[in-house]
Each structure stands twice: as structure tokens, then as C-alpha cells.
PDB file of C-alpha atoms in Angstrom:
ATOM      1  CA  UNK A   5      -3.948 -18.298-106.389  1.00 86.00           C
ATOM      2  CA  UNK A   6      -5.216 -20.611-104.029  1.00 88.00           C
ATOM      3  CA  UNK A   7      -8.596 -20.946-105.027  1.00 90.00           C
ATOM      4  CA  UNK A   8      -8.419 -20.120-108.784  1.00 95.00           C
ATOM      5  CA  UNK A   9     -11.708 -22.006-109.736  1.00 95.00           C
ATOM      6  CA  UNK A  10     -13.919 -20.488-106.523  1.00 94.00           C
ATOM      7  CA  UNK A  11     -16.623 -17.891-107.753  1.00 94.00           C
ATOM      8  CA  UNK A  12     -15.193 -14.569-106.658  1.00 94.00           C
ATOM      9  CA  UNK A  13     -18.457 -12.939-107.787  1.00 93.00           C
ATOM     10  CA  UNK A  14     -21.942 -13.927-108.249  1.00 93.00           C
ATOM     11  CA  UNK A  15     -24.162 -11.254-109.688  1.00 90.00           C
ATOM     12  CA  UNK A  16     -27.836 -12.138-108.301  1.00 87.00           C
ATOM     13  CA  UNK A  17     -30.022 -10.444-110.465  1.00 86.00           C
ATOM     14  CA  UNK A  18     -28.466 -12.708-113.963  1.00 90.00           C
ATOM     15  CA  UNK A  19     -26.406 -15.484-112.010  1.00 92.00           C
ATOM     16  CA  UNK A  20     -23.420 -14.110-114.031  1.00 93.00           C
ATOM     17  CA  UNK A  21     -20.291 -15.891-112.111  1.00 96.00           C
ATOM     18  CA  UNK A  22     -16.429 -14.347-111.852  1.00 97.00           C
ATOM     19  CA  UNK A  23     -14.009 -17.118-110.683  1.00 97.00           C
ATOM     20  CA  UNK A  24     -10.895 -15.572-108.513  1.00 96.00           C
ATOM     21  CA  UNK A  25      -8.927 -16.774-111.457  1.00 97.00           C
ATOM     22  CA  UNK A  26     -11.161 -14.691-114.257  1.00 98.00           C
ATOM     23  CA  UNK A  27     -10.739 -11.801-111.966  1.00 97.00           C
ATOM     24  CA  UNK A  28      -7.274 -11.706-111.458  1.00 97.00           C
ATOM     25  CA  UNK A  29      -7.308 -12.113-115.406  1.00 98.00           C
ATOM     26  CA  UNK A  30      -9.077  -9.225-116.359  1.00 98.00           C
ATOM     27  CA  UNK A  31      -7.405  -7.143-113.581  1.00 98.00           C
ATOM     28  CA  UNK A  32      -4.159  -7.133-114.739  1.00 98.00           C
ATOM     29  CA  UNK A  33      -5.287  -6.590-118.368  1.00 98.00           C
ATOM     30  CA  UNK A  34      -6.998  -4.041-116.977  1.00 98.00           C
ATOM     31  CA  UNK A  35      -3.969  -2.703-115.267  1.00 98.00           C
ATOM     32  CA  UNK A  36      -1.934  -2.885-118.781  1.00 98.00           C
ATOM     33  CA  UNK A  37      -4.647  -0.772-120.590  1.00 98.00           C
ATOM     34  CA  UNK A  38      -4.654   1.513-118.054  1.00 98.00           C
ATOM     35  CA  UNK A  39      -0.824   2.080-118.502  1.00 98.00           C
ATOM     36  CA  UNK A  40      -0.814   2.028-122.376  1.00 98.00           C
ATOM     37  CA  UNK A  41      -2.996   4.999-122.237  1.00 98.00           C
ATOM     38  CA  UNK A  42      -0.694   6.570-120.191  1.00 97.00           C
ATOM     39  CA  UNK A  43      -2.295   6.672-116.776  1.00 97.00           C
ATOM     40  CA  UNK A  44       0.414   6.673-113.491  1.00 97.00           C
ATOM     41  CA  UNK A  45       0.383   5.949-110.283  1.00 97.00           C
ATOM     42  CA  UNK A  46      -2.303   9.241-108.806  1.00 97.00           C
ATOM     43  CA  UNK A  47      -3.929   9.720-111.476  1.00 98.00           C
ATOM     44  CA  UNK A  48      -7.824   9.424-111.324  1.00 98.00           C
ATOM     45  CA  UNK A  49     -10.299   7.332-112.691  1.00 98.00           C
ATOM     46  CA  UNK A  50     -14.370   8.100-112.389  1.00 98.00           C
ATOM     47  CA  UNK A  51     -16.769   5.000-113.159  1.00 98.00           C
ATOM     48  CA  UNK A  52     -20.465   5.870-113.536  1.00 98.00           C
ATOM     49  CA  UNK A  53     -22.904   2.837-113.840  1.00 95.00           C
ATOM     50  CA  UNK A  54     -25.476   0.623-112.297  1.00 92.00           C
ATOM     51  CA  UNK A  55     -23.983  -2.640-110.533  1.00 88.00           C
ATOM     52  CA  UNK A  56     -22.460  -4.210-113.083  1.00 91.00           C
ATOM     53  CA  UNK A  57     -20.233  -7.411-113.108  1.00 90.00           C
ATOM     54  CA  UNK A  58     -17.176  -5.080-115.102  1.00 95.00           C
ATOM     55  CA  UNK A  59     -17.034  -2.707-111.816  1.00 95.00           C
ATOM     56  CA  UNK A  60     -15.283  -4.474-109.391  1.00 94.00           C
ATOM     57  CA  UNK A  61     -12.737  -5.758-112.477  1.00 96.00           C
ATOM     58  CA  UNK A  62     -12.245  -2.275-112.959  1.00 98.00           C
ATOM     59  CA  UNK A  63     -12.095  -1.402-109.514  1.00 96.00           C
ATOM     60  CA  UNK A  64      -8.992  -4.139-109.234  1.00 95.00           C
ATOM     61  CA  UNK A  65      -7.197  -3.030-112.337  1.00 98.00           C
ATOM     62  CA  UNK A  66      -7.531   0.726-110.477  1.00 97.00           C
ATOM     63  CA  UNK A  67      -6.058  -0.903-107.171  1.00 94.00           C
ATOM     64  CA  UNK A  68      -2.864  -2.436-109.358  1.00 96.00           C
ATOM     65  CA  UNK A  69      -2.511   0.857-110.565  1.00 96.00           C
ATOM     66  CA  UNK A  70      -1.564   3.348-108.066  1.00 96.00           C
ATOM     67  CA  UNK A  71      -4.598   5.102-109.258  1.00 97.00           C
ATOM     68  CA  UNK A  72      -7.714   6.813-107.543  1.00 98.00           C
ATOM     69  CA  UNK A  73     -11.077   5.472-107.792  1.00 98.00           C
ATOM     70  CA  UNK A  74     -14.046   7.858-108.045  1.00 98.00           C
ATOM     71  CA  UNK A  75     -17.142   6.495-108.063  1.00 96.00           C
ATOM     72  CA  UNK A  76     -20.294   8.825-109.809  1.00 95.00           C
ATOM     73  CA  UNK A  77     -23.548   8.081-108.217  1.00 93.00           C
ATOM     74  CA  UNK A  78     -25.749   6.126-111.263  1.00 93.00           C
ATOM     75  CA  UNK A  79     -28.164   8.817-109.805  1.00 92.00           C
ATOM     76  CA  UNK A  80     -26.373  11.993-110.525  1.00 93.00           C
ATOM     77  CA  UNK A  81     -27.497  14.650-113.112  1.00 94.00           C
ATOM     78  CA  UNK A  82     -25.255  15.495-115.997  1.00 97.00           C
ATOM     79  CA  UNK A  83     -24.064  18.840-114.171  1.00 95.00           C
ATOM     80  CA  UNK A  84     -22.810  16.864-110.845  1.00 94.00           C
ATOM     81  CA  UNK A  85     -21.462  14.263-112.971  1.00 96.00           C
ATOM     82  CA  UNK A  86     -19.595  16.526-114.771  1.00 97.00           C
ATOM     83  CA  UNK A  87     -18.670  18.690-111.727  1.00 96.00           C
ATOM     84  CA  UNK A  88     -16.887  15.522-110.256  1.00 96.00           C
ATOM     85  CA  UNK A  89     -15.250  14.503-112.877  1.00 98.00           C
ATOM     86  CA  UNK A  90     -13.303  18.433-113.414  1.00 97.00           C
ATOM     87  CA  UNK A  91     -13.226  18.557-109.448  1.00 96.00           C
ATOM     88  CA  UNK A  92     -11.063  15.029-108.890  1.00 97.00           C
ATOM     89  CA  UNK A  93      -9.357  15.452-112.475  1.00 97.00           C
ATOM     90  CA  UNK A  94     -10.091  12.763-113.763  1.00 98.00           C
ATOM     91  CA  UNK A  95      -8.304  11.300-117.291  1.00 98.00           C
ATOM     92  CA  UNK A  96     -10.521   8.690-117.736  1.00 98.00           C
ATOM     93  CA  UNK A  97     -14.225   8.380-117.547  1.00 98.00           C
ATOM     94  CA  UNK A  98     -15.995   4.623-117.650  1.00 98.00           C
ATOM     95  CA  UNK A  99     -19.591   4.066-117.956  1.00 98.00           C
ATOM     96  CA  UNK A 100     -22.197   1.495-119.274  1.00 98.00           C
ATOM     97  CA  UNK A 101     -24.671   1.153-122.319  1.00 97.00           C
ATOM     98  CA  UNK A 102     -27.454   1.846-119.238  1.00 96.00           C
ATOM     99  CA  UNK A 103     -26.109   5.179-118.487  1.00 97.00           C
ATOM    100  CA  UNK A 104     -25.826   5.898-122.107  1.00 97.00           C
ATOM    101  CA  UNK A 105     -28.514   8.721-121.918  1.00 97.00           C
ATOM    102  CA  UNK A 106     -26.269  10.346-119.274  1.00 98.00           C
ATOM    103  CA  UNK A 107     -22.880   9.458-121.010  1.00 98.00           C
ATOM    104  CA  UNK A 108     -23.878  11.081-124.065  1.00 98.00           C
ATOM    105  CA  UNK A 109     -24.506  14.298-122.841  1.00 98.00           C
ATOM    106  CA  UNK A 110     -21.867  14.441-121.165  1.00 98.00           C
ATOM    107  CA  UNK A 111     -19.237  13.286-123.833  1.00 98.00           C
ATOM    108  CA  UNK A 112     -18.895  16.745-125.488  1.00 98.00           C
ATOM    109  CA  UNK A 113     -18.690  18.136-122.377  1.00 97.00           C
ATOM    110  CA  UNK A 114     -15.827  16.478-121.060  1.00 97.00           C
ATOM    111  CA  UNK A 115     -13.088  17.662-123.913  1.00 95.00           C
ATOM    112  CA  UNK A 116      -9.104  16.108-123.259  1.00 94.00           C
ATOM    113  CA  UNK A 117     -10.526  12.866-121.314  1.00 97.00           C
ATOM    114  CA  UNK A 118     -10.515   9.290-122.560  1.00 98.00           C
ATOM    115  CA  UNK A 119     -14.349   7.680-122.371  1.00 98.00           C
ATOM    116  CA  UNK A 120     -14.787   4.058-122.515  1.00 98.00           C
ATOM    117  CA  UNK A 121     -18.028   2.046-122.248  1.00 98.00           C
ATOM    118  CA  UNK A 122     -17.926  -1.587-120.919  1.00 98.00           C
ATOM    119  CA  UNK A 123     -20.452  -3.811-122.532  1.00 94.00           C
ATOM    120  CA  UNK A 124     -21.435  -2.536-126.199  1.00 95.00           C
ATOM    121  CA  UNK A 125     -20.357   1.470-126.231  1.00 95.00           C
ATOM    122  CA  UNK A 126     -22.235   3.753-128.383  1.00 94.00           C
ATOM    123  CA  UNK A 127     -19.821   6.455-129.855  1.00 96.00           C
ATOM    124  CA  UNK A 128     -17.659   8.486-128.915  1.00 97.00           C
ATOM    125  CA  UNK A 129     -17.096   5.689-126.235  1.00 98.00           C
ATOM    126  CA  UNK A 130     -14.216   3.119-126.867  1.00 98.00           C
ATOM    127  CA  UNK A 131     -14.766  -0.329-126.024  1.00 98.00           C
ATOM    128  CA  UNK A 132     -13.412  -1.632-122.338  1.00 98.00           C
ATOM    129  CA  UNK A 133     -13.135  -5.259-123.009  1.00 97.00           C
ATOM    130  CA  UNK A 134     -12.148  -5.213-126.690  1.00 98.00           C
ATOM    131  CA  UNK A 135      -9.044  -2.881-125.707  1.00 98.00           C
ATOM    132  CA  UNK A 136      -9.037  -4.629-122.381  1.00 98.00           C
ATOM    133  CA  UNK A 137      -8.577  -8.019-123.806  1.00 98.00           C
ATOM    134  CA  UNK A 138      -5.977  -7.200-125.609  1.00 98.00           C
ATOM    135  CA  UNK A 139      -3.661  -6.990-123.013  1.00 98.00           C
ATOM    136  CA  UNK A 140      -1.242  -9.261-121.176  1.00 98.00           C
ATOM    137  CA  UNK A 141      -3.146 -11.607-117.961  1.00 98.00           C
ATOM    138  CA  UNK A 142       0.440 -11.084-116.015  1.00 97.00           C
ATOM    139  CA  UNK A 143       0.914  -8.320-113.223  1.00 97.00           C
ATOM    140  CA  UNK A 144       2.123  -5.382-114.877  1.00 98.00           C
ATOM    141  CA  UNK A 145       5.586  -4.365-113.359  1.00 96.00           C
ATOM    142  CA  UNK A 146       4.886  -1.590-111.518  1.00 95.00           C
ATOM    143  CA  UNK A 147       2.155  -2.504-109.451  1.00 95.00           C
ATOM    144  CA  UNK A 148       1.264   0.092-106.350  1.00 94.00           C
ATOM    145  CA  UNK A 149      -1.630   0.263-104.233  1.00 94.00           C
ATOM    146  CA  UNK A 150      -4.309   2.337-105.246  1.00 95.00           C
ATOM    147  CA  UNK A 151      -7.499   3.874-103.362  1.00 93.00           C
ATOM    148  CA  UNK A 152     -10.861   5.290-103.394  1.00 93.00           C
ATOM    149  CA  UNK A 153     -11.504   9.307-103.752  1.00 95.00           C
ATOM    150  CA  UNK A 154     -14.967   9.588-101.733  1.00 91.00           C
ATOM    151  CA  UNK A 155     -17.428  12.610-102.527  1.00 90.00           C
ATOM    152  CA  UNK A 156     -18.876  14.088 -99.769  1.00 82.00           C
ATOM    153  CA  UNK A 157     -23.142  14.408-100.120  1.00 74.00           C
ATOM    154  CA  UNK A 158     -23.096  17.601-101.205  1.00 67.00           C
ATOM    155  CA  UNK A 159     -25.124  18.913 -98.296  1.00 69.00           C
ATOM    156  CA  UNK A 160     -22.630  21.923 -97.957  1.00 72.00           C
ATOM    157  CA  UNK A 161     -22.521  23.278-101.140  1.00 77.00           C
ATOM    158  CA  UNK A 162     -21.398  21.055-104.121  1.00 84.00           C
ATOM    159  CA  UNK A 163     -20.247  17.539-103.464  1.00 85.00           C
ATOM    160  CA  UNK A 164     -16.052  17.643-101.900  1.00 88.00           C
ATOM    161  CA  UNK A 165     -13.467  15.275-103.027  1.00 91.00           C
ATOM    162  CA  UNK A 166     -12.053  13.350-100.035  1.00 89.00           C
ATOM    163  CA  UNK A 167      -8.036  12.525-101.228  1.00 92.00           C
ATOM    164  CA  UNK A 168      -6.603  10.502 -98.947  1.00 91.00           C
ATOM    165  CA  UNK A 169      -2.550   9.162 -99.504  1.00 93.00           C
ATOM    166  CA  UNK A 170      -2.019   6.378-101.113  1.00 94.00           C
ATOM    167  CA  UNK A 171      -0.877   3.253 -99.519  1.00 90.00           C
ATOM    168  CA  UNK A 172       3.088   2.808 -99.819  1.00 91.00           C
ATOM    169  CA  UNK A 173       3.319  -0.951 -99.014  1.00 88.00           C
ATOM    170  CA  UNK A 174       4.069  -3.258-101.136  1.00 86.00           C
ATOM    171  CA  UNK A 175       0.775  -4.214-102.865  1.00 86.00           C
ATOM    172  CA  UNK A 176       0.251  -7.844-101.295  1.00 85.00           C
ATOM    173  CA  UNK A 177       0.374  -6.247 -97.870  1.00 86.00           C
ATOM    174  CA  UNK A 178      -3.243  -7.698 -95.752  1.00 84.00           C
ATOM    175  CA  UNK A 179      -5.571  -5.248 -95.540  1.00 81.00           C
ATOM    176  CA  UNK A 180      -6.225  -4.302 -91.813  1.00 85.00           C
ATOM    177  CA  UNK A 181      -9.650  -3.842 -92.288  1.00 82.00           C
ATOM    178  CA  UNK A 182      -9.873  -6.907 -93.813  1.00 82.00           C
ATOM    179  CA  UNK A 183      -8.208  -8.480 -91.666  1.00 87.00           C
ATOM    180  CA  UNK A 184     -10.212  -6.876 -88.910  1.00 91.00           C
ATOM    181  CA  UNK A 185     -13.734  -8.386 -90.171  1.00 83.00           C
ATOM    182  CA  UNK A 186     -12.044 -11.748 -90.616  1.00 89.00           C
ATOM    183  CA  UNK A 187     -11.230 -11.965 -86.659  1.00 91.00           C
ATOM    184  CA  UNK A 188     -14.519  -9.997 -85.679  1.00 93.00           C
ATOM    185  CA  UNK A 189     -17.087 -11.882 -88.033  1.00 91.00           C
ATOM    186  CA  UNK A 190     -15.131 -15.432 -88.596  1.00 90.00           C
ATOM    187  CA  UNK A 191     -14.418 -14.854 -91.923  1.00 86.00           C
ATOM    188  CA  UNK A 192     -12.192 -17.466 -93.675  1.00 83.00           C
ATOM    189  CA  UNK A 193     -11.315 -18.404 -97.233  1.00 80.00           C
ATOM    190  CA  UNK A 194     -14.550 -19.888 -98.071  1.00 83.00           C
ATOM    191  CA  UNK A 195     -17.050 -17.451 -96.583  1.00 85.00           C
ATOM    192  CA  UNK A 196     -19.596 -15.805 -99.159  1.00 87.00           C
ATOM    193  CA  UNK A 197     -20.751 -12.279 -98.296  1.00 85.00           C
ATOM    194  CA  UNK A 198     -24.014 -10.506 -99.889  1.00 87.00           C
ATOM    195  CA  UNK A 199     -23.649  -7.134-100.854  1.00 83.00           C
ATOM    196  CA  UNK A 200     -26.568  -5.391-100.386  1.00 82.00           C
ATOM    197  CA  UNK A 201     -24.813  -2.363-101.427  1.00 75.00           C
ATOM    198  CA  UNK A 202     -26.070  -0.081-104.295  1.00 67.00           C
TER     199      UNK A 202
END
């Protein structure tokens, strides 16, 4: 709101820019579509892809949600995909044209769950953005905090979900670990940080 126009993200490897404004945007359509196709606050979503500029859009419309987040390493065979995916319950599976080899195998064996594809989705996959754009740029109006579900390694056994509560504040409430880095590393409103992250 404040800085509408600033780049929230800058993807390095195609210079692809997402302004806080675009963001916001696509977040709350993405927050709609998720509740048109009937997802509520704790149920689960699972992403599998490479970095990819539709994640973190995603990854907001999740966070309006009330939903969980489970993130599929782009690594991960079709059995530990598909593992994950029955394990956290997951309704909805997202994934990318460059984990199409992947997503098609596992399409048929993931019967009952909705599959979308951001960029250009081969079939059975349903479109992100095309559905996604359809949909309203305002705050839907039941917005709750949502969360990550972390899998474990794996080094046990087979990979365990890690379901934390969800937050009950209201959804603007700061973020204390946010807030944390901002007073430990100086971090103020126009600060850029690299994510070397995979």
C-alpha cells in the first residue's frame, strides 16, 4: 500500500519484475480461486516446481487463505511426490510446464484432487492464471492467516508432515520474525534481500 510501484520481486535468472502492487493483485485473485473451488481455512495445498515467479503469488494467495502450504521438493520422484501429497491431504496440487514429466505421471495417480499448472498446462492440468485472472483484485472476506506444512528429510523412514496451528490473529498482525530480522539486520522498507534459496 505504501509502496505500490516498488519491485516486490526480481527473478535473476530472466529479470522478470513483481511490483508490491502486482502482487497483492494476483494474491487476492488467488485467494478468490482458491475459495470458488471450495478450499477453507486448513485445508492443504502442495506446489511442486522449480523457482518460478507464480510461487510466491501462490504462496500469498495460500497465506490469505487459512490454508497450509506444502512445498514438494522439484527433486522428488513420482512415489515421494505422491506419498506427500496422500500424507498432508492435500485438495489441490500446483505445478509447472518444467515438471511436466513428473506431473504427468502423477496425474492419474492422484484421483479426487484438483491439478493446475501455472504457465501453459498440458492436460489434465487446468490453467492457474486463466482461472486466476478471473477473479476479483479485492481481499476476499474471510481472510485468515495461513502457514507452511514442513516435511521432514525422510532420514527416518518416509518423509513426516510437520502441522503446526495456524495463526489466530487477525491477518495484518507483524510477523515477529520479521520483525526480529528488521531490528537484528537493519532492515527497513527499502532494503532488497537475495534469496539464494532453492
Amino acid at each position: 500500500q505504501t509502496h505500490p510501484d516498488k519491485p516486490a520481486i526480481v527473478i535473476a535468472a530472466t529479470g522478470e519484475t513483481i511490483t508490491y502492487r502486482q502482487l497483492d493483485e494476483r494474491s487476492n485473485q488467488g485467494a478468490h480461486l482458491l475459495r470458488s473451488l471450495g478450499l477453507k481455512r486448513g485445508d492443504v495445498i502442495a506446489v511442486c516446481m522449480e523457482n518460478h515467479p507464480r510461487y510466491l503469488e501462490i504462496s500469498w494467495a495460500n497465506q490469505r487463505c487459512g490454508s497450509y502450504l506444502v512445498c514438494i521438493s522439484s527433486k522428488a520422484t513420482v512415489a515421494e511426490a505422491q506419498y506427500i501429497i496422500e500424507d498432508c491431504g492435500a485438495k489441490l496440487f500446483i505445478t509447472s510446464p518444467h515438471m511436466n514429466e513428473l506431473a504427468q505421471q502423477l496425474a492419474p495417480r492422484l484421483p479426487g484432487r484438483m491439478l493446475y499448472m501455472v504457465g501453459e498446462p498440458q492436460a489434465p492440468y487446468r490453467s492457474w492464471e486463466r482461472e486466476r485472472e478471473q477473479m476479483p483484485k479485492t481481499p476476499i472476506a474471510d481472510e485468515s492467516a495461513g502457514a507452511d506444512m514442513l516435511y521432514s528429510s525422510g532420514t527416518t523412514g518416509r518423509p513426516k508432515g510437520i502441522r503446526t496451528a495456524l495463526p489466530t490473529d487477525p491477518i495484518q498482525t507483524p510477523n515477529l520474525l520479521v520483525q526480529l530480522a528488521s531490528k537484528l539486520y537493519g532492515l527497513r522498507s527499502d532494503s532488497v534481500y537475495l534469496s539464494p534459496a532453492p
